[in-house]
Tab-separated table of C-alpha atoms in Angstrom:
chain	number	residue	atom	x	y	z
A	1	MET	CA	-0.005	-0.002	-0.005
A	2	ARG	CA	2.851	2.358	0.907
A	3	ASN	CA	4.553	1.773	-2.436
A	4	ILE	CA	1.262	2.525	-4.218
A	5	LEU	CA	1.003	5.831	-2.367
A	6	ILE	CA	4.543	6.782	-3.429
A	7	ILE	CA	3.875	5.968	-7.078
A	8	THR	CA	0.529	7.751	-7.042
A	9	PHE	CA	2.030	10.912	-5.567
A	10	LEU	CA	5.077	11.118	-7.802
A	11	PHE	CA	3.079	10.463	-10.951
A	12	PHE	CA	0.078	12.590	-10.103
A	13	SER	CA	1.379	15.288	-12.392
A	14	GLN	CA	2.369	14.799	-16.005
A	15	LYS	CA	5.717	13.071	-16.553
A	16	ALA	CA	8.484	15.623	-16.983
A	17	TYR	CA	10.538	13.671	-19.489
A	18	ALA	CA	9.830	11.046	-22.132
A	19	ASP	CA	10.537	7.386	-21.496
A	20	LEU	CA	14.221	6.526	-21.691
A	21	LYS	CA	15.651	3.180	-22.661
A	22	ILE	CA	18.387	1.311	-20.794
A	23	ASN	CA	20.782	0.946	-23.702
A	24	TYR	CA	23.660	-0.542	-21.689
A	25	PRO	CA	22.245	-2.758	-18.936
A	26	TYR	CA	24.469	-3.603	-15.942
A	27	GLN	CA	26.905	-0.788	-16.814
A	28	VAL	CA	26.733	2.002	-14.255
A	29	PHE	CA	28.549	5.343	-14.409
A	30	ILE	CA	30.594	4.238	-17.433
A	31	GLN	CA	30.336	1.754	-20.277
A	32	SER	CA	32.599	-1.253	-19.834
A	33	ASP	CA	34.684	-0.691	-22.959
A	34	GLU	CA	35.338	2.931	-21.952
A	35	LEU	CA	36.292	1.852	-18.427
A	36	ILE	CA	38.848	-0.570	-19.867
A	37	LYS	CA	40.366	2.238	-21.947
A	38	ASN	CA	40.536	4.528	-18.902
A	39	ILE	CA	42.125	1.787	-16.810
A	40	LYS	CA	44.822	1.278	-19.452
A	41	PHE	CA	45.350	5.071	-19.564
A	42	TYR	CA	46.017	5.261	-15.824
A	43	GLN	CA	48.070	2.100	-15.793
A	44	SER	CA	50.430	3.656	-18.313
A	45	SER	CA	50.397	7.110	-16.686
A	46	LYS	CA	51.981	5.876	-13.434
A	47	TYR	CA	50.166	8.357	-11.222
A	48	PRO	CA	50.795	6.856	-7.773
A	49	PHE	CA	47.926	8.527	-5.889
A	50	ILE	CA	45.009	7.485	-8.123
A	51	CYS	CA	43.662	4.900	-5.653
A	52	ASP	CA	44.921	6.501	-2.424
A	53	GLN	CA	43.258	8.431	0.329
A	54	ASP	CA	44.727	11.908	0.894
A	55	ASP	CA	45.031	11.799	4.668
A	56	ASP	CA	48.223	11.727	6.703
A	57	ASP	CA	46.823	9.252	9.217
A	58	PHE	CA	45.337	6.902	6.577
A	59	ASP	CA	47.251	3.660	5.879
A	60	ASN	CA	46.793	3.067	2.156
A	61	ASP	CA	48.855	-0.119	2.289
A	62	VAL	CA	46.218	-1.864	4.439
A	63	VAL	CA	43.474	-1.174	1.914
A	64	SER	CA	43.625	-4.153	-0.386
A	65	ILE	CA	41.131	-6.786	-1.492
A	66	LYS	CA	43.875	-9.348	-0.739
A	67	ASN	CA	43.947	-8.336	2.949
A	68	LYS	CA	41.688	-10.698	4.897
A	69	ALA	CA	41.695	-8.605	8.075
A	70	PHE	CA	40.783	-5.518	6.039
A	71	LYS	CA	37.802	-7.293	4.468
A	72	GLU	CA	36.595	-8.545	7.874
A	73	SER	CA	36.698	-4.971	9.205
A	74	LEU	CA	34.536	-3.843	6.281
A	75	LYS	CA	31.987	-6.528	6.968
A	76	LEU	CA	31.779	-5.589	10.643
A	77	SER	CA	30.954	-1.977	9.783
A	78	PHE	CA	28.626	-2.802	6.901
A	79	ASN	CA	26.634	-5.115	9.170
A	80	LYS	CA	25.591	-2.414	11.652
A	81	THR	CA	22.178	-0.760	11.986
A	82	PHE	CA	22.071	2.961	11.246
A	83	THR	CA	21.190	4.550	14.578
A	84	ASP	CA	23.144	7.804	14.672
A	85	TRP	CA	25.702	9.930	12.817
A	86	ASP	CA	28.686	8.078	14.278
A	87	THR	CA	27.460	4.776	12.860
A	88	MET	CA	26.841	6.372	9.480
A	89	ASP	CA	30.214	8.099	9.469
A	90	GLU	CA	31.809	4.728	10.138
A	91	PHE	CA	29.827	3.170	7.264
A	92	SER	CA	30.902	6.033	5.033
A	93	SER	CA	34.590	5.659	5.909
A	94	LYS	CA	34.528	1.936	5.289
A	95	MET	CA	32.740	2.384	1.961
A	96	VAL	CA	35.557	4.690	0.954
A	97	GLU	CA	38.056	1.968	1.813
A	98	PHE	CA	36.025	-0.545	-0.178
A	99	SER	CA	35.969	1.658	-3.248
A	100	LEU	CA	39.694	2.360	-2.876
A	101	ALA	CA	40.349	-1.388	-2.817
A	102	THR	CA	38.112	-1.759	-5.882
A	103	CYS	CA	40.074	0.989	-7.643
A	104	LYS	CA	43.363	-0.799	-6.900
A	105	THR	CA	41.919	-4.074	-8.146
A	106	MET	CA	40.849	-2.440	-11.386
A	107	LEU	CA	44.170	-0.729	-12.042
A	108	PHE	CA	46.701	-3.083	-10.536
A	109	GLY	CA	44.932	-6.347	-9.664
A	110	SER	CA	45.435	-9.781	-11.167
A	111	ASP	CA	42.649	-12.081	-12.368
A	112	ALA	CA	42.820	-13.767	-8.981
A	113	GLU	CA	42.196	-10.454	-7.207
A	114	LYS	CA	39.265	-9.732	-9.488
A	115	GLU	CA	37.845	-13.096	-8.428
A	116	GLU	CA	38.451	-12.119	-4.782
A	117	LEU	CA	36.498	-8.909	-5.332
A	118	LEU	CA	33.610	-10.908	-6.803
A	119	ASN	CA	33.562	-13.300	-3.846
A	120	PHE	CA	33.695	-10.410	-1.378
A	121	ILE	CA	30.672	-8.727	-2.980
A	122	ILE	CA	28.816	-12.048	-2.598
A	123	GLU	CA	29.790	-12.013	1.096
A	124	ILE	CA	28.498	-8.449	1.504
A	125	SER	CA	25.186	-9.432	-0.056
A	126	LYS	CA	24.728	-12.051	2.697
A	127	LEU	CA	25.127	-9.599	5.579
A	128	GLU	CA	21.979	-9.470	7.673
A	129	LYS	CA	22.077	-5.701	8.397
A	130	PHE	CA	23.664	-4.207	5.280
A	131	TYR	CA	20.512	-2.128	4.902
A	132	SER	CA	19.207	-1.685	8.419
A	133	ILE	CA	17.991	1.696	9.697
A	134	THR	CA	16.176	2.418	12.956
A	135	PRO	CA	12.703	4.005	12.534
A	136	GLU	CA	13.776	7.381	13.894
A	137	TRP	CA	16.640	7.567	11.411
A	138	VAL	CA	14.292	6.659	8.596
A	139	MET	CA	11.901	9.411	9.575
A	140	ASP	CA	14.792	11.866	9.987
A	141	HIS	CA	15.685	10.927	6.409
A	142	SER	CA	19.382	10.851	7.397
A	143	GLY	CA	19.615	7.055	7.252
A	144	PRO	CA	18.241	6.582	3.729
A	145	PHE	CA	20.228	9.573	2.480
A	146	TRP	CA	23.506	8.291	3.944
A	147	PHE	CA	22.933	4.803	2.625
A	148	ALA	CA	22.009	6.127	-0.827
A	149	ARG	CA	25.099	8.280	-0.870
A	150	HIS	CA	27.460	5.372	-0.223
A	151	VAL	CA	25.964	2.245	-1.788
A	152	PRO	CA	27.036	3.153	-5.398
A	153	PRO	CA	30.609	1.830	-4.917
A	154	VAL	CA	29.209	-1.690	-4.424
A	155	LEU	CA	27.069	-1.352	-7.550
A	156	PHE	CA	30.037	-0.030	-9.541
A	157	ALA	CA	32.267	-2.856	-8.311
A	158	TRP	CA	29.605	-5.427	-9.173
A	159	SER	CA	29.272	-4.000	-12.671
A	160	TYR	CA	33.023	-4.558	-13.055
A	161	VAL	CA	33.089	-8.227	-11.959
A	162	ARG	CA	29.645	-9.310	-13.149
A	163	ASP	CA	31.119	-10.733	-16.361
A	164	ILE	CA	33.026	-13.388	-14.415
A	165	ALA	CA	30.167	-14.306	-12.077
A	166	ASN	CA	28.254	-17.534	-12.717
A	167	GLU	CA	24.484	-17.642	-13.253
A	168	LYS	CA	23.753	-18.490	-9.611
A	169	GLN	CA	25.828	-15.562	-8.372
A	170	GLN	CA	24.174	-13.180	-10.816
A	171	LYS	CA	20.707	-14.222	-9.718
A	172	GLN	CA	21.671	-13.855	-6.068
A	173	ILE	CA	23.039	-10.309	-6.502
A	174	ASN	CA	20.100	-9.348	-8.690
A	175	LYS	CA	17.682	-10.396	-5.934
A	176	TRP	CA	19.792	-8.584	-3.345
A	177	ILE	CA	19.823	-5.303	-5.328
A	178	GLU	CA	16.073	-5.574	-5.913
A	179	ASN	CA	15.572	-5.914	-2.156
A	180	LEU	CA	17.804	-2.879	-1.489
A	181	TYR	CA	15.831	-0.913	-4.075
A	182	ASP	CA	12.505	-1.790	-2.491
A	183	LYS	CA	13.713	-0.744	0.972
A	184	LEU	CA	15.280	2.527	-0.147
A	185	ILE	CA	12.322	3.710	-2.200
A	186	VAL	CA	9.997	3.092	0.757
A	187	ASP	CA	12.325	4.552	3.394
A	188	ASP	CA	12.958	7.694	1.348
A	189	ASN	CA	10.463	9.471	3.664
A	190	CYS	CA	9.408	12.045	1.089
A	191	LEU	CA	5.858	10.734	0.796
A	192	GLU	CA	4.383	14.187	1.378
A	193	TRP	CA	7.418	16.194	0.224
A	194	LYS	CA	7.330	18.548	3.182
A	195	ALA	CA	10.919	18.409	4.359
A	196	GLY	CA	13.343	20.791	2.611
A	197	SER	CA	15.769	17.945	1.969
A	198	CYS	CA	13.138	16.216	-0.177
A	199	PHE	CA	13.763	18.941	-2.765
A	200	ALA	CA	17.493	19.149	-2.278
A	201	ASN	CA	20.685	17.122	-2.022
A	202	HIS	CA	19.009	14.244	-0.152
A	203	ALA	CA	16.579	13.763	-3.020
A	204	TYR	CA	19.327	13.799	-5.624
A	205	ASN	CA	21.448	11.279	-3.717
A	206	VAL	CA	18.530	8.915	-3.271
A	207	ARG	CA	17.634	9.132	-6.977
A	208	ASN	CA	21.274	8.623	-7.929
A	209	ALA	CA	21.363	5.299	-6.031
A	210	LEU	CA	17.944	4.189	-7.287
A	211	ILE	CA	18.834	4.985	-10.912
A	212	ALA	CA	22.058	2.966	-10.581
A	213	MET	CA	20.093	0.072	-9.053
A	214	ALA	CA	17.522	0.211	-11.892
A	215	ILE	CA	20.339	-0.081	-14.445
A	216	MET	CA	21.835	-3.037	-12.598
A	217	LEU	CA	18.402	-4.648	-12.562
A	218	ASN	CA	17.870	-3.773	-16.267
A	219	ASP	CA	14.454	-2.445	-15.274
A	220	GLU	CA	13.354	0.386	-17.537
A	221	GLU	CA	10.200	1.111	-15.544
A	222	LYS	CA	12.243	1.755	-12.374
A	223	PHE	CA	14.805	3.696	-14.413
A	224	ASN	CA	12.209	6.044	-15.945
A	225	TYR	CA	10.386	6.453	-12.644
A	226	ASN	CA	13.511	7.759	-10.864
A	227	VAL	CA	14.887	9.810	-13.747
A	228	ASP	CA	11.514	11.542	-13.978
A	229	ALA	CA	11.425	12.164	-10.217
A	230	PHE	CA	14.943	13.646	-10.372
A	231	PHE	CA	14.009	16.181	-13.055
A	232	LYS	CA	10.812	17.151	-11.233
A	233	VAL	CA	12.727	17.961	-8.050
A	234	LEU	CA	15.437	19.784	-9.983
A	235	LYS	CA	12.785	21.900	-11.722
A	236	ILE	CA	11.328	22.895	-8.359
A	237	ASN	CA	14.726	23.710	-6.868
A	238	ILE	CA	16.486	25.864	-9.534
A	239	ARG	CA	16.125	29.607	-8.938
A	240	LYS	CA	16.107	32.341	-11.558
A	241	ASP	CA	19.751	33.135	-10.726
A	242	GLY	CA	20.789	29.503	-11.239
A	243	LEU	CA	21.352	28.727	-7.533
A	244	LEU	CA	19.522	25.932	-5.713
A	245	GLU	CA	16.712	27.225	-3.476
A	246	ASN	CA	16.722	24.499	-0.837
A	247	GLU	CA	20.492	24.490	-0.598
A	248	LEU	CA	20.424	28.249	0.063
A	249	ARG	CA	17.921	27.639	2.825
A	250	ARG	CA	20.720	25.956	4.764
A	251	GLY	CA	21.916	29.425	5.677
A	252	HIS	CA	25.589	29.528	6.598
A	253	CYS	CA	26.084	26.002	5.195
A	254	SER	CA	24.580	26.872	1.817
A	255	SER	CA	27.856	26.561	-0.092
A	256	HIS	CA	28.634	23.211	1.548
A	257	TYR	CA	25.237	21.800	0.551
A	258	HIS	CA	25.420	23.135	-2.971
A	259	MET	CA	28.517	20.924	-3.390
A	260	PHE	CA	26.698	17.983	-1.833
A	261	ALA	CA	23.924	18.498	-4.374
A	262	PHE	CA	26.357	18.774	-7.298
A	263	GLY	CA	27.951	15.465	-6.338
A	264	ALA	CA	24.677	13.584	-6.708
A	265	ILE	CA	23.513	15.587	-9.755
A	266	PHE	CA	26.737	14.759	-11.575
A	267	GLY	CA	26.354	11.088	-10.595
A	268	ILE	CA	22.945	11.071	-12.299
A	269	LEU	CA	24.163	12.979	-15.352
A	270	GLN	CA	27.017	10.465	-15.644
A	271	ASN	CA	24.652	7.494	-15.500
A	272	LEU	CA	22.368	9.088	-18.082
A	273	LYS	CA	25.323	9.659	-20.394
A	274	THR	CA	26.374	6.027	-19.920
A	275	GLN	CA	22.934	4.989	-21.169
A	276	GLY	CA	23.240	7.311	-24.209
A	277	TYR	CA	21.568	10.518	-22.954
A	278	ASP	CA	23.883	13.541	-22.745
A	279	TYR	CA	22.290	15.951	-20.296
A	280	TYR	CA	25.718	17.385	-19.564
A	281	ASN	CA	25.127	19.641	-22.534
A	282	LYS	CA	21.377	20.051	-22.536
A	283	GLU	CA	19.011	22.391	-20.784
A	284	LEU	CA	18.004	20.974	-17.422
A	285	TYR	CA	15.316	23.567	-16.698
A	286	ASN	CA	14.342	27.132	-17.632
A	287	GLY	CA	17.319	27.671	-19.951
A	288	PHE	CA	19.894	26.467	-17.430
A	289	GLU	CA	22.513	23.881	-18.296
A	290	ILE	CA	24.701	22.312	-15.617
A	291	LYS	CA	27.557	24.705	-16.414
A	292	ASP	CA	25.278	27.662	-15.677
A	293	ILE	CA	24.243	26.265	-12.282
A	294	LEU	CA	27.849	25.439	-11.380
A	295	ASP	CA	29.051	28.882	-12.428
A	296	ALA	CA	26.382	30.546	-10.276
A	297	ALA	CA	27.457	28.644	-7.153
A	298	ILE	CA	31.227	28.911	-7.556
A	299	ASN	CA	31.689	32.307	-9.194
A	300	LYS	CA	28.781	34.216	-7.727
A	301	PHE	CA	27.621	32.806	-4.439
A	302	LEU	CA	31.022	31.756	-3.038
A	303	ILE	CA	32.396	35.254	-3.657
A	304	TYR	CA	29.558	37.169	-2.053
A	305	PRO	CA	27.182	34.916	-0.123
A	306	LYS	CA	25.260	37.440	1.924
A	307	LYS	CA	23.693	39.028	-1.182
A	308	TYR	CA	22.014	35.732	-2.043
A	309	LEU	CA	21.265	34.553	1.481
A	310	ALA	CA	19.319	37.778	2.048
A	311	THR	CA	16.747	36.571	-0.522
A	312	ILE	CA	15.978	33.364	1.333
A	313	LYS	CA	12.686	32.900	3.091
A	314	ASP	CA	12.179	30.269	5.794
A	315	PRO	CA	15.735	29.027	6.215
A	316	TYR	CA	16.117	25.609	7.839
A	317	ALA	CA	18.747	23.391	9.475
A	318	ILE	CA	20.633	26.446	10.760
A	319	THR	CA	20.953	24.999	14.261
A	320	THR	CA	22.295	21.695	12.937
A	321	CYS	CA	24.925	23.177	10.652
A	322	PRO	CA	27.808	23.461	11.273
A	323	THR	CA	28.330	20.213	13.055
A	324	LYS	CA	30.932	18.737	15.376
A	325	GLY	CA	31.586	21.882	17.412
A	326	GLN	CA	32.541	24.330	14.652
A	327	VAL	CA	32.072	27.945	15.693
A	328	PHE	CA	30.591	30.645	13.481
A	329	VAL	CA	31.083	34.312	14.365
A	330	TYR	CA	28.142	35.497	12.289
A	331	GLU	CA	24.896	33.857	11.380
A	332	PHE	CA	25.716	33.340	7.702
A	333	GLU	CA	29.519	33.171	7.786
A	334	GLN	CA	30.906	30.971	5.002
A	335	THR	CA	33.811	29.271	6.753
A	336	ASP	CA	32.254	25.943	5.858
A	337	PHE	CA	33.619	22.550	6.695
A	338	PHE	CA	34.626	22.053	3.090
A	339	ALA	CA	36.547	18.970	2.050
A	340	THR	CA	38.134	18.737	-1.386
A	341	ALA	CA	36.085	15.531	-1.826
A	342	HIS	CA	33.095	17.731	-2.512
A	343	TYR	CA	34.737	18.689	-5.788
A	344	GLY	CA	35.051	15.239	-7.270
A	345	PHE	CA	32.571	16.316	-9.908
A	346	VAL	CA	35.128	18.750	-11.382
A	347	SER	CA	36.861	16.003	-13.372
A	348	LEU	CA	33.525	14.880	-14.803
A	349	PHE	CA	32.667	18.444	-15.656
A	350	GLN	CA	35.959	19.037	-17.401
A	351	SER	CA	35.679	15.794	-19.393
A	352	ASN	CA	32.039	16.044	-20.495
A	353	VAL	CA	30.806	19.619	-20.659
A	354	GLU	CA	31.283	21.504	-23.904
A	355	GLY	CA	33.175	24.759	-23.294
A	356	SER	CA	34.079	23.670	-19.748
A	357	GLU	CA	37.298	25.667	-19.983
A	358	LYS	CA	35.190	28.840	-19.880
A	359	ILE	CA	34.145	28.177	-16.307
A	360	ASP	CA	36.557	29.719	-13.772
A	361	PHE	CA	37.270	27.255	-10.970
A	362	SER	CA	39.881	29.492	-9.368
A	363	ASN	CA	37.510	30.360	-6.520
A	364	ILE	CA	37.784	26.764	-5.335
A	365	LYS	CA	41.126	27.947	-3.980
A	366	LYS	CA	39.256	30.430	-1.828
A	367	LEU	CA	37.069	28.040	0.166
A	368	GLN	CA	37.278	29.579	3.625
A	369	ILE	CA	35.490	32.893	3.649
A	370	THR	CA	35.455	34.894	6.890
A	371	TRP	CA	33.933	38.182	7.995
A	372	ASP	CA	35.977	39.963	10.639
A	373	LYS	CA	36.721	43.462	11.940
A	374	LYS	CA	37.997	45.864	9.300
A	375	LEU	CA	41.623	45.129	8.541
A	376	GLY	CA	42.344	48.103	6.264
A	377	ASN	CA	41.465	49.397	2.822
A	378	ASP	CA	43.021	46.637	0.786
A	379	PRO	CA	41.078	46.358	-2.520
A	380	LYS	CA	41.060	42.578	-2.276
A	381	TYR	CA	38.600	42.802	0.630
A	382	PHE	CA	34.877	43.537	0.634
A	383	TYR	CA	33.690	46.041	3.226
A	384	GLU	CA	30.351	46.522	4.953
A	385	ASP	CA	28.693	46.325	8.354
A	386	TYR	CA	28.088	42.614	7.875
A	387	ASN	CA	26.614	41.774	11.266
A	388	GLU	CA	24.906	45.162	11.535
A	389	ASN	CA	26.528	46.239	14.797
A	390	GLY	CA	27.545	49.670	13.580
A	391	LYS	CA	31.113	48.646	12.734
A	392	GLU	CA	32.495	48.070	9.231
A	393	ASP	CA	33.738	44.582	8.594
A	394	SER	CA	36.131	43.017	6.068
A	395	LEU	CA	35.467	39.903	4.020
A	396	TYR	CA	38.691	38.009	3.466
A	397	TYR	CA	39.664	34.626	2.157
A	398	ASN	CA	41.890	31.985	3.704
A	399	VAL	CA	43.449	30.903	0.471
A	400	TYR	CA	44.924	27.447	-0.141
A	401	ASP	CA	45.392	25.398	-3.265
A	402	VAL	CA	43.171	22.317	-3.478
A	403	THR	CA	43.687	21.632	-7.177
A	404	LYS	CA	45.570	18.371	-6.652
A	405	GLY	CA	43.405	17.358	-3.725
A	406	MET	CA	40.279	17.529	-5.892
A	407	TYR	CA	41.499	14.418	-7.724
A	408	TYR	CA	42.280	12.293	-4.726
A	409	HIS	CA	39.780	9.642	-3.738
A	410	SER	CA	37.809	10.548	-0.640
A	411	TRP	CA	34.419	9.958	0.930
A	412	GLY	CA	32.479	12.580	-1.046
A	413	ASN	CA	33.277	10.764	-4.271
A	414	ALA	CA	31.376	7.609	-3.298
A	415	VAL	CA	28.289	8.971	-5.105
A	416	TYR	CA	30.012	8.212	-8.416
A	417	GLY	CA	30.579	4.578	-7.489
A	418	GLY	CA	34.082	5.314	-6.297
A	419	ASN	CA	36.846	7.446	-7.693
A	420	PRO	CA	35.418	9.764	-10.421
A	421	ILE	CA	38.829	9.853	-12.072
A	422	LEU	CA	38.196	6.323	-13.361
A	423	LEU	CA	35.252	7.761	-15.291
A	424	SER	CA	37.534	10.300	-17.016
A	425	LYS	CA	41.026	10.720	-18.390
A	426	ILE	CA	42.855	13.462	-16.553
A	427	ASN	CA	46.468	14.511	-17.163
A	428	PHE	CA	47.994	15.915	-13.978
């Protein structure tokens, strides 16, 4: 009955887009022949960091599909019920490790290691609690969102080894993915579409995972259903200036959540392209292409956030962002907890969008934006009474170069099924 309600609601209005065909079943995020070419490209390029995590305290040597203890640690974390953020952060970290191990298997692994990866995916599919979320974390929508954000690496890995799986294994994984799909689409908790996240990055992440699952199931009805739902939400969310309304409603975390949204949006665009539909270079809504939306966020909003935040009505999630004890001097200060992982979509943008070189990404080097007391009359600063206390303030940037870091593998890239570099060819 609950599934019927979901379908009735989402399809009450006219479908936004025509039916699309799954032209390349079982191939998510990239067609298999193109993936092979990209693997050979990186094998010959000898870039040592392709499958590494960019953290000083991270032991990349441990992360290997050949390491039994490593695989057991993954299973322990994947077999936990989502009850709080700590559990979900642990799941996220371990899914990063899994996708790193998959990346290494693709680039440097032997046939025996590819077989080990297949067997390990079979083991994961037998875990009792791989998709297990307490009711309060379903209703909070955090559990389904976090799961949807980090299940694509398993789907991507399965698409890579499916060709060597026997019929019994293929049937088992197919049944498992179908079960995951049924749970996620029910637990999505957007039945009435009241929560802001139902129109924002949560919605895109959930659709990204469901679209990938539909492709792995070779189910065109599920595929069309979720593609259509994605475009409907995107249509609702894009403002006249190209920014995303419900991301702006996050207040001082608006820039952070724009990047969260872009991650999932690019995951969907990549899957659509893999099936033969290039929305990288088509209008998404109201004359906007993805390059226009990206340009608005990076080269307008990041530079002068208060101008755009002032237009927002009914902001939400202000008390829950920032998290983990970060202190904000002003209500809408933009010293966000950015990680370079949020920019994994840049390589996909550069590889797929026509005229991508025209978009200035230099502001990505100016991530930390702080309002403080007036420091002088330097023309590089903006000046105004930002917090309206009668004193003129200066807007200044804490500048650091993240160009290389954007291409490291890290947790934000899981929405693409792992390292987005494998979906592109990037010369460093």
